[in-house]
Coordinates of C-alpha atoms in Angstrom, one line a residue:
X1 CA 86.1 116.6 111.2
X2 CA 87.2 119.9 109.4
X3 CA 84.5 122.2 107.8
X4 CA 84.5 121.9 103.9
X5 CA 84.5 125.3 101.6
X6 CA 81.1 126.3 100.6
X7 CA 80.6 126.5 96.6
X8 CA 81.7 129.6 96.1
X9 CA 85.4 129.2 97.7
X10 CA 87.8 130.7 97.0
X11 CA 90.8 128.7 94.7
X12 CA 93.7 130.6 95.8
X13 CA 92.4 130.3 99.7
X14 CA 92.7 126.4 99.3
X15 CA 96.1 127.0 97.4
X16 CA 97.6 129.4 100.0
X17 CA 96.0 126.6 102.6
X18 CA 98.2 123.7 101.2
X19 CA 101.4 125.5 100.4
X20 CA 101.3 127.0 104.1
X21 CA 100.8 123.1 105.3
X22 CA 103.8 121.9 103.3
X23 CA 106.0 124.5 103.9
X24 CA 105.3 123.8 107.5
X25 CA 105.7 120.4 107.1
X26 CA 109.2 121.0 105.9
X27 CA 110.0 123.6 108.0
X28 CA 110.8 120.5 110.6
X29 CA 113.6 119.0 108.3
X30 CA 115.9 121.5 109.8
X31 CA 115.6 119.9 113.2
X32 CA 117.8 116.7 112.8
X33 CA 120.8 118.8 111.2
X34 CA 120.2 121.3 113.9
X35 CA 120.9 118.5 115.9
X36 CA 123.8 117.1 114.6
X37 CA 125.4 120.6 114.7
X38 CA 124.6 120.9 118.8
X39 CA 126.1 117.2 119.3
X40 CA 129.4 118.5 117.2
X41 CA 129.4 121.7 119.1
X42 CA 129.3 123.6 115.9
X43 CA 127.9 126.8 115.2
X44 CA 125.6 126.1 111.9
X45 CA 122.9 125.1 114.8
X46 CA 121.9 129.3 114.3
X47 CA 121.5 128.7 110.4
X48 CA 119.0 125.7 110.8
X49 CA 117.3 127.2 113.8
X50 CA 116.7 130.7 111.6
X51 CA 115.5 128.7 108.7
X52 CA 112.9 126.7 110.7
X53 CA 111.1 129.4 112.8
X54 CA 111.2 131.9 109.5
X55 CA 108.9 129.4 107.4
X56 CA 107.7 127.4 110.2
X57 CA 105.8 130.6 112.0
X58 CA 104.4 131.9 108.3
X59 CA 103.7 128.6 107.4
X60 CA 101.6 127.6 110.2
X61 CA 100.3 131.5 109.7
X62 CA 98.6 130.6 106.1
X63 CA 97.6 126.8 107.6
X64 CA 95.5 128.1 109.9
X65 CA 94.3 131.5 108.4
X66 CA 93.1 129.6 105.6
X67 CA 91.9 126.2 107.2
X68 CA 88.0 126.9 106.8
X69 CA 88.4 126.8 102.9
X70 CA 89.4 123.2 102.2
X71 CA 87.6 122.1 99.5
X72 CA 88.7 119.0 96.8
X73 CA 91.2 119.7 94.7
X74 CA 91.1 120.2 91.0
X75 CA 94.0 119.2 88.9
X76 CA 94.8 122.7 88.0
X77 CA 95.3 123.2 91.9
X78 CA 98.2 120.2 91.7
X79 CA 99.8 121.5 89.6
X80 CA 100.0 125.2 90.7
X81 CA 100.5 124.0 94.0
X82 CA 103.7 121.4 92.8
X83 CA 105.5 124.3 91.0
X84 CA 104.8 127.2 93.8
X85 CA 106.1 124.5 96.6
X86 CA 109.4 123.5 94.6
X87 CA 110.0 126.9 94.5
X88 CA 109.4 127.6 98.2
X89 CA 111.1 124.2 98.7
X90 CA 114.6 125.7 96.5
X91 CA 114.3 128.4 98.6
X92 CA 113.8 127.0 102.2
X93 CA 116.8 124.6 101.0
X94 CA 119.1 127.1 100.3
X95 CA 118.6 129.4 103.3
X96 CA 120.7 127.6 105.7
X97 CA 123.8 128.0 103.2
X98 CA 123.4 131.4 102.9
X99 CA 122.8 132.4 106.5
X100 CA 125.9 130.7 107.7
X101 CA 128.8 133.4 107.4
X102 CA 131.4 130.8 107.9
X103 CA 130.6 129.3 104.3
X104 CA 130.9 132.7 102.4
X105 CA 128.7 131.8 100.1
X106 CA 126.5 134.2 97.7
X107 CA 122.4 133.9 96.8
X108 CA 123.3 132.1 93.4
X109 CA 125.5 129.6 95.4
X110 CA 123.0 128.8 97.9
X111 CA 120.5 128.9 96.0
X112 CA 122.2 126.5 93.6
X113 CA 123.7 123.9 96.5
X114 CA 119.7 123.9 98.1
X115 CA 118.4 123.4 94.5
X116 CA 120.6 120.6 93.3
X117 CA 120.2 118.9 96.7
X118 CA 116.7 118.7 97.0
X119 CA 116.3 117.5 93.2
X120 CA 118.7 114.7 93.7
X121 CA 120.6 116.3 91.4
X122 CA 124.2 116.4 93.5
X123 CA 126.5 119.0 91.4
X124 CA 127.9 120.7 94.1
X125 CA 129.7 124.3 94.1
X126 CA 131.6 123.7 97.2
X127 CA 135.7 123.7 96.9
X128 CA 136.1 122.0 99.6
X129 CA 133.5 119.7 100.7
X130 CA 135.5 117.6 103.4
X131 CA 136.2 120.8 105.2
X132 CA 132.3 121.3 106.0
X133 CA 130.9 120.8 109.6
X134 CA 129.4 117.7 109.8
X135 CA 125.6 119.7 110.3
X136 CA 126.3 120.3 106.3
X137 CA 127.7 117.0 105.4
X138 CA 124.2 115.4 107.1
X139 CA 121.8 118.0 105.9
X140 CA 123.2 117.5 102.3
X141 CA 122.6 114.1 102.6
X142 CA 119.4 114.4 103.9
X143 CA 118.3 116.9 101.3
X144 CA 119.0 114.5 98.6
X145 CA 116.8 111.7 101.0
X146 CA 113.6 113.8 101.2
X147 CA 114.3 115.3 97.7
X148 CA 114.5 111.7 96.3
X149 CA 110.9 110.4 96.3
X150 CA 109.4 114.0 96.9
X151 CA 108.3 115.5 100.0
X152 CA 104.6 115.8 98.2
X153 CA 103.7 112.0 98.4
X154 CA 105.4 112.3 101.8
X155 CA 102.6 115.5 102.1
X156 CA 99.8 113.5 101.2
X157 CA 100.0 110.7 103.6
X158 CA 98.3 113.3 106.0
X159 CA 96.5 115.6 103.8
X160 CA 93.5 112.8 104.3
X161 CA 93.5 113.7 108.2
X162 CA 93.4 117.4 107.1
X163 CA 90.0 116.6 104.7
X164 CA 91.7 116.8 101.5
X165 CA 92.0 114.7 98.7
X166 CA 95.7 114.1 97.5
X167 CA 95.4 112.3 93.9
X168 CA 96.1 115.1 92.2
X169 CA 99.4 116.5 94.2
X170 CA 100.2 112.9 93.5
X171 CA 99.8 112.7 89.9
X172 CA 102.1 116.0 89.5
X173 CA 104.8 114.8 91.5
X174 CA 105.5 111.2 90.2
X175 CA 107.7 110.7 87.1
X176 CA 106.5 108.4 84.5
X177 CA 103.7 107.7 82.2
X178 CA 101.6 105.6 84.1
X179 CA 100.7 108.5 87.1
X180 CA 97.2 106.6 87.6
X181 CA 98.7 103.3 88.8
X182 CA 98.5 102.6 92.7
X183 CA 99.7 100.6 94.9
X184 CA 97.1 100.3 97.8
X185 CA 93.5 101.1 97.3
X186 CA 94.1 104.6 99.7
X187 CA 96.9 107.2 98.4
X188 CA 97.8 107.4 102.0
X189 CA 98.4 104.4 102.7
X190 CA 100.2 104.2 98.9
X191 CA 102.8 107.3 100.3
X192 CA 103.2 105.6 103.4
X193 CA 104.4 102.2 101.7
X194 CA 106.6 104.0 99.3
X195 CA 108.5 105.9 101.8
X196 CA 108.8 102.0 104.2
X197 CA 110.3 100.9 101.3
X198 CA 112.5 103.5 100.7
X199 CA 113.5 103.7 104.0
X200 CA 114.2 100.2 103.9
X201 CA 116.5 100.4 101.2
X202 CA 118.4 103.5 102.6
X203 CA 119.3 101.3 105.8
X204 CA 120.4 98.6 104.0
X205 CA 122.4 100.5 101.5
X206 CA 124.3 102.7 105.2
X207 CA 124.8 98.9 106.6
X208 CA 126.5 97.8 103.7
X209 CA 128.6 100.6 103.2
X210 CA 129.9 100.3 106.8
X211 CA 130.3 96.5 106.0
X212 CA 133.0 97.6 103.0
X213 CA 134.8 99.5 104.9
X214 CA 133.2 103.2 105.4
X215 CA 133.0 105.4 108.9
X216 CA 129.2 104.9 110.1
X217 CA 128.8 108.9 109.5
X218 CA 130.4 108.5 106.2
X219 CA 127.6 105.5 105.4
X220 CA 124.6 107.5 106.7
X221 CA 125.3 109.8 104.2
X222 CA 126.3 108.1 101.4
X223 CA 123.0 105.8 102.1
X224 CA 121.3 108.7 102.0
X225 CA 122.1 109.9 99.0
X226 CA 123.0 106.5 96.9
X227 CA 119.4 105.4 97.6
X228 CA 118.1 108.7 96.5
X229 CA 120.1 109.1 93.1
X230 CA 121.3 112.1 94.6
X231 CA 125.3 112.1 94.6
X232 CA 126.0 114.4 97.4
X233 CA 129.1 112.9 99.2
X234 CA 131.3 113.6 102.4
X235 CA 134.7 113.8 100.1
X236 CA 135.9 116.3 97.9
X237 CA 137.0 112.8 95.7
X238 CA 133.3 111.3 96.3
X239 CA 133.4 107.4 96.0
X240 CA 137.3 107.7 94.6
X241 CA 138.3 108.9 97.9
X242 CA 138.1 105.5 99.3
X243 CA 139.9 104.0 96.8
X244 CA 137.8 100.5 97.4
X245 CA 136.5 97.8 95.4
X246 CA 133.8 96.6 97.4
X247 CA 132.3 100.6 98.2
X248 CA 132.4 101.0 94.5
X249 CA 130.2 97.8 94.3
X250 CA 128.3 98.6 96.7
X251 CA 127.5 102.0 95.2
X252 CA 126.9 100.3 92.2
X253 CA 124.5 97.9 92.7
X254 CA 122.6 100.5 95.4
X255 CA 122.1 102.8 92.3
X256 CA 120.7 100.3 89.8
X257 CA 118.5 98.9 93.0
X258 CA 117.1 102.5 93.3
X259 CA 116.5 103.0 89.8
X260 CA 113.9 100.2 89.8
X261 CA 110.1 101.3 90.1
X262 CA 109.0 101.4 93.5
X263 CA 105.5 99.7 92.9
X264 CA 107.9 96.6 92.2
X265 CA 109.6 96.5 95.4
X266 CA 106.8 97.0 97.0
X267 CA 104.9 94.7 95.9
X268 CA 108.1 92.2 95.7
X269 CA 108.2 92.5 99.8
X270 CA 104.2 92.4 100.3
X271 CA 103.8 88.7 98.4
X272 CA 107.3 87.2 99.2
X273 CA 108.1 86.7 95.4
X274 CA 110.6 87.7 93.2
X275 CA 107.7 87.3 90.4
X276 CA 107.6 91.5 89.7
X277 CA 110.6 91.6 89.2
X278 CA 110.8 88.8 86.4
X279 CA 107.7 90.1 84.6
X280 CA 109.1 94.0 84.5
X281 CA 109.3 94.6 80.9
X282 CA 110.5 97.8 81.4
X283 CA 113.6 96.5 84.2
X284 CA 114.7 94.2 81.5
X285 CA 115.1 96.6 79.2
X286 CA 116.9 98.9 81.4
X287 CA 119.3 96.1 82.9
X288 CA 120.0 95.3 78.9
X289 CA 121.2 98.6 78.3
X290 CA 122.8 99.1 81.6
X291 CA 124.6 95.9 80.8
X292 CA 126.2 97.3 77.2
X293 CA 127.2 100.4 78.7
X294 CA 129.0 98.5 81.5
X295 CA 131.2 96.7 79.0
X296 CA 131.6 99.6 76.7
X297 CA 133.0 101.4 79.2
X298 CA 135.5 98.8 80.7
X299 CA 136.4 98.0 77.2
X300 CA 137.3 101.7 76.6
X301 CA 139.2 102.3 79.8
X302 CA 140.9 98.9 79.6
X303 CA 142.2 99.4 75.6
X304 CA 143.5 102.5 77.0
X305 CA 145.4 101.0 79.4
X306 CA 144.1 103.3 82.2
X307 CA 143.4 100.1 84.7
X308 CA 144.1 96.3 84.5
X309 CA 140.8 93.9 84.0
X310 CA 139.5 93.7 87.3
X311 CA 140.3 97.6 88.1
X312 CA 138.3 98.3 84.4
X313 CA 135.4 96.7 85.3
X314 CA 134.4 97.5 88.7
X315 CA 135.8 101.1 87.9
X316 CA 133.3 100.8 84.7
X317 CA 130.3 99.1 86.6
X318 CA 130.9 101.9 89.3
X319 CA 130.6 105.1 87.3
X320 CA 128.0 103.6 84.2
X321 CA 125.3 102.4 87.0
X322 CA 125.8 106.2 88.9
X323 CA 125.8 107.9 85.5
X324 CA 122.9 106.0 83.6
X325 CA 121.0 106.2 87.2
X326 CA 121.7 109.7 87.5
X327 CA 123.2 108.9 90.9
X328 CA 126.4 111.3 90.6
X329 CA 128.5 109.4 93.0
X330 CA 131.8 109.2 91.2
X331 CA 135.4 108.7 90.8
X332 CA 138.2 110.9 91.9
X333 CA 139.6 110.5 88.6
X334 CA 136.6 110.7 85.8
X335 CA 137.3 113.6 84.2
X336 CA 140.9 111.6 83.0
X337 CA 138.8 109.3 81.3
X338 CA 138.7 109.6 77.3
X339 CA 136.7 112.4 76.1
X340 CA 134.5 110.2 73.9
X341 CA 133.8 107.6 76.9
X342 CA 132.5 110.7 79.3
X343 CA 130.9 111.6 76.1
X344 CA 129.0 108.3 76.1
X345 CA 128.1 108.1 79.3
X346 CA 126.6 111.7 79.7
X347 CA 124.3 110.8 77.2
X348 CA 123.7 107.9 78.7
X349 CA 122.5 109.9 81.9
X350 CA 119.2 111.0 79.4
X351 CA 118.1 107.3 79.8
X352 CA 117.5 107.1 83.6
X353 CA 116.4 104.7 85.4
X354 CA 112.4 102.8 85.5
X355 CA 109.4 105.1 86.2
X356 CA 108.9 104.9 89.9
X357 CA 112.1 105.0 91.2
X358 CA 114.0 108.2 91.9
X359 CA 116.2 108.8 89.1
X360 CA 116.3 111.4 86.7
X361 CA 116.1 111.2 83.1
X362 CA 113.8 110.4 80.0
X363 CA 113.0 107.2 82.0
X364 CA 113.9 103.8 80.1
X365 CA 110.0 102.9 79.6
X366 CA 109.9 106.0 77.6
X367 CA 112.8 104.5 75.0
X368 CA 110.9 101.4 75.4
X369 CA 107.9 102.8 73.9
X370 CA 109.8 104.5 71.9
X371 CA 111.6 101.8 70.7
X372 CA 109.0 99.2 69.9
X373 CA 107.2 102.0 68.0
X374 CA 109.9 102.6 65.5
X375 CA 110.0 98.9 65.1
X376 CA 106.5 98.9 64.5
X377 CA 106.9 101.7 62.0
X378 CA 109.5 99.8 60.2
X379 CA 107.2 96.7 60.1
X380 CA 104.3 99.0 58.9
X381 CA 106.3 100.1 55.7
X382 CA 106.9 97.0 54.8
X383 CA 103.4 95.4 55.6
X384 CA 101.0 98.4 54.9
X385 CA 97.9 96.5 55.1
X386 CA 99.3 94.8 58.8
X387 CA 97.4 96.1 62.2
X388 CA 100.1 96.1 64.6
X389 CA 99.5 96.7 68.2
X390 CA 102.2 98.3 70.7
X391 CA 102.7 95.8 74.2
X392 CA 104.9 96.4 77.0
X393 CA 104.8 93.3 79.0
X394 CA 101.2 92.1 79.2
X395 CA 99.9 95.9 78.2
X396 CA 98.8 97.4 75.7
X397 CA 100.3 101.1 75.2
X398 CA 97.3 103.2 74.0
X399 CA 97.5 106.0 72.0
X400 CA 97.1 108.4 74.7
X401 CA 100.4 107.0 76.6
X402 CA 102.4 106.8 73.1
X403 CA 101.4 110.5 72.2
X404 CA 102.2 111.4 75.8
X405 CA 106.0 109.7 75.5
X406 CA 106.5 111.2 71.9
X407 CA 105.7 114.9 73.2
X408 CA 107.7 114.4 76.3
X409 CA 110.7 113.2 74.5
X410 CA 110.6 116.2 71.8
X411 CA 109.8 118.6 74.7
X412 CA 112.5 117.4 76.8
X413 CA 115.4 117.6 74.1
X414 CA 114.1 120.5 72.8
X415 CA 114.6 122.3 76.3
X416 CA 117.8 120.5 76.9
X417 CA 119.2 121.9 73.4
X418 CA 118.3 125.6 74.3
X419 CA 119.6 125.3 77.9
X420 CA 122.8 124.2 75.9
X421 CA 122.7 127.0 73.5
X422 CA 122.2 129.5 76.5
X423 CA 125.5 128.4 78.2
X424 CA 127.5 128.8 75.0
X425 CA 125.7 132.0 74.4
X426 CA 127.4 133.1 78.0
X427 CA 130.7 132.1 76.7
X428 CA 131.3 128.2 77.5
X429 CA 132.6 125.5 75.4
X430 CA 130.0 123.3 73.4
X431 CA 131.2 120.1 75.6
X432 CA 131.0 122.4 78.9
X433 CA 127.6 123.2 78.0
X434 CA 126.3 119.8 76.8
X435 CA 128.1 118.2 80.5
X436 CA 126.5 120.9 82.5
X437 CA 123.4 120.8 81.0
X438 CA 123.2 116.8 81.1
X439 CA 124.4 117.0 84.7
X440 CA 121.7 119.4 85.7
X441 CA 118.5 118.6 83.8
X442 CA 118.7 114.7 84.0
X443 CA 119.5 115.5 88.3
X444 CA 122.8 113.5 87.2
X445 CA 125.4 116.0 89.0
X446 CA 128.8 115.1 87.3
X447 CA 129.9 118.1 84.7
X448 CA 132.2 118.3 82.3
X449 CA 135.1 120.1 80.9
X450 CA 135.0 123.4 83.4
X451 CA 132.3 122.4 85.4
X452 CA 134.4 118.9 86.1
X453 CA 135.6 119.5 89.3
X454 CA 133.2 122.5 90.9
X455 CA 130.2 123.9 89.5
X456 CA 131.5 127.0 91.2
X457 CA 133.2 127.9 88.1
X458 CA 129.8 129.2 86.1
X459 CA 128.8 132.5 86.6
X460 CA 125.7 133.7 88.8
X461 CA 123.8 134.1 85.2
X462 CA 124.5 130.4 85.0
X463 CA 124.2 129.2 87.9
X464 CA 120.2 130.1 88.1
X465 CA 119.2 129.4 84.9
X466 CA 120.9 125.5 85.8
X467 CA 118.9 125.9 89.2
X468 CA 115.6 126.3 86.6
X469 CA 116.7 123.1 84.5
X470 CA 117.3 120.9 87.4
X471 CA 113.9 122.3 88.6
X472 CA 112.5 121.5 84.7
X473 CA 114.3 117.8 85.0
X474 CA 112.8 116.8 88.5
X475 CA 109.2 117.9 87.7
X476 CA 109.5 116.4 84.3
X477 CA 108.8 119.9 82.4
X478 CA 105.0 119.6 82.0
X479 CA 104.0 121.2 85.4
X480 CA 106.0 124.6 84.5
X481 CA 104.3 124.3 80.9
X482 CA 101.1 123.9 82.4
X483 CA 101.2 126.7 84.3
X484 CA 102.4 129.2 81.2
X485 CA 99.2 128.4 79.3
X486 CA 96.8 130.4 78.6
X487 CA 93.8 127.4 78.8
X488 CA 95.6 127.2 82.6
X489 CA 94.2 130.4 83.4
X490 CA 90.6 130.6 82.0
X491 CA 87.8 129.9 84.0

């Protein structure tokens, strides 16, 4: 068993400790693309071999300099340790694009393509994405896989066999209101189900893209990256390339599985009932508004005579279930759509998916709260003397969770508007900036107006303040708030 820290420890020790373990631990995600590149015969094996003995060596460096000051962590120590890692993790991510010669590519554009990868986010700033060596097309892919449920609960299925507690790296990294809830009675063995299931998923999803009609590489990857929300594709014309009913179905219904909280499918596979699922408050009310924006959208593309019934609706449920999911997958042919339909389903791409899964987004159990709230409040005015209660499901919604939501929702639009102003400040169009902003802080992926076809077309300036909101979207704001206050730093 490790030594513990004495009492007088020091904090940044046991920080320096983790980060060094998880940069470590990461360090080895550049071995299966390394792979790939040496099966192919392609040079980029120098790229990921550089990448993983640069932070491998100082990461096992700090690990073991540091590992006589383990001690529990406090919650200020998640959250220090979240933010410092994303940004290590941005940067690790990116290193492999930039190295490689053959890409030509800049800081800001590595920087961006690692960025948007590892937050699921899928905007891309390559041209010409079906020219890459296959090495990139995996190691995107696999990016938006690790990215999607967050190395850290990955992290913390060992950090037990290291002597450290986990709960609170835990309670930083998972989206939603309900951070508490577990699944298993250890964390470890919580992480450890999550990722099974996700795994799971990610097979089935490869299996039944090669059933439609993909290449097996092609489905590896888009498995990859349609279970993770993430959008990265093998095509310059994503999805559209294909030009297939049954991928874009499959796509589909793979995005709006994803988007369901993981805690349900879990529990769905452990019992052998599809009870979870019929009791999910908040997956009803997500599959309701799913639903309407499906048929909006056919009916919008259909009046305009853009595709015949069938082609409306599977284009429709295609594009609203990657859009609302913050998938990314599109297409070859979205930006033709009406104005006020891309419009639609941008905002849209705010909702998300359920807490739990790995979407992007305001969440739908945040609206939900939301919602029932302002139906309450209505109810109130009109029945002053009434005491009304707020219930999601079998719950009742404190006034903790409810202040919680409201803040979140205020803090998130407020960030979202001054990311937009920013952008038109640099010169872009209002719609440009509200597409790219949407795209980038909800970890959604498809722009709009110039940022449509590449996201190549924003300046350097742009391009890292987008890196910081796709950062801001994936750790759900708080953690980089956190860390600016001045209560943060006191003793």
């Amino acid at each position: 068993m490790l030594p513990h820290a004495p009492a007088n420890s020091s904090r940044p020790a046991i920080v320096i400790h983790l980060c060094g373990f998880l940069v470590l631990l990461y360090s080895f995600s550049m071995l299966p693309p390394m792979l790939v590149a040496l099966f192919c015969k392609d040079r980029s094996y120098f790229s990921f071999l550089v990448t993983f003995v640069t932070f491998f060596v100082p990461g096992c460096a700090a690990w073991l300099a540091t590992r006589r000051q383990i001690a529990p962590l406090k919650t200020r120590d998640g959250f220090l340790i979240i933010v410092l890692f994303w940004i290590l993790f941005s940067l690790i991510s990116a290193m492999p694009f930039w190295l490689d010669n053959a890409l030509g590519l800049n800081a800001a554009q590595a920087l961006f393509e690692g960025v948007s990868g590892i937050t699921t986010t899928g905007a891309t700033i390559m041209n010409d994405v079906s020219g890459l060596p296959k090495a990139y097309l995996y190691y995107r892919a696999q990016l938006n896989f690790i990215g999607g449920l967050g190395v850290i609960v990955l992290a913390v299925a060992v950090l037990p066999l290291l002597g450290i507690g986990g709960m609170k790296l835990y309670q930083s990294e998972m989206p939603g209101p309900f951070k508490e809830e577990r699944l298993t009675p250890r964390l470890a063995d919580t992480s450890r189900t999550l990722w099974l299931t996700y795994v799971l998923l990610g097979a089935a999803c490869a299996v039944a893209y090669r059933i439609a009609g993909m290449p097996w590489f092609d489905a590896l990857c888009h498995g990859l990256s349609t279970v993770s929300l993430g959008g990265f594709s093998t095509r310059n014309e994503s999805i559209g390339f294909y030009d297939s009913y049954p991928i874009e179905l499959v796509a589909g219904l793979f995005s709006l599985l994803s988007a369901v909280n993981f805690t349900v499918w879990f529990v769905a596979f452990t019992r052998r009932t599809l009870k979870p699922f019929r009791r999910n408050a908040e997956l009803h009310f997500f599959l309701l508004v799913t639903l309407i924006i499906v048929l909006l959208t056919a009916w919008q593309v259909w009046h305009k005579g853009m595709y015949d019934l069938t082609g409306s609706l599977v284009h429709a449920f295609f594009l609203a279930s990657s859009m609302i999911t913050d998938n990314g997958l599109a297409t070859s042919d979205y930006a033709s759509w009406p104005a006020h339909t891309i419009v639609m389903l941008l905002l849209a791409s705010f909702f998300g998916g359920c807490v739990g899964s790995t979407c992007g987004g305001i969440k739908a159990l945040r609206f939900l709260i939301l919602f029932k709230q302002s139906r309450n409040e209505v109810h109130q005015l009109a029945h002053p003397r009434a005491i009304l209660s707020l219930h999601i499901g079998q719950s009742v919604v404190n006034e903790r969770v409810l202040r919680s939501v409201c803040s979140f929702f205020f803090l998130y639009m407020l960030v979202s508007i001054l990311f937009i102003w920013a952008l038109t400040s640099m010169g872009y169009d209002l719609l440009s900036a509200f597409g790219t902003v949407a795209a980038c802080i909800n970890n959604m992926g498809l722009g709009f107006g110039v940022t449509a076809a590449s996201f190549d077309t924003l300046n350097d300036g742009a391009k890292y303040l987008m890196c910081l909101a796709m950062i801001l979207g994936r750790l759900e704001i708080y953690p980089f708030l956190i860390l600016l206050s001045r209560f943060f730093w006191r003793a």
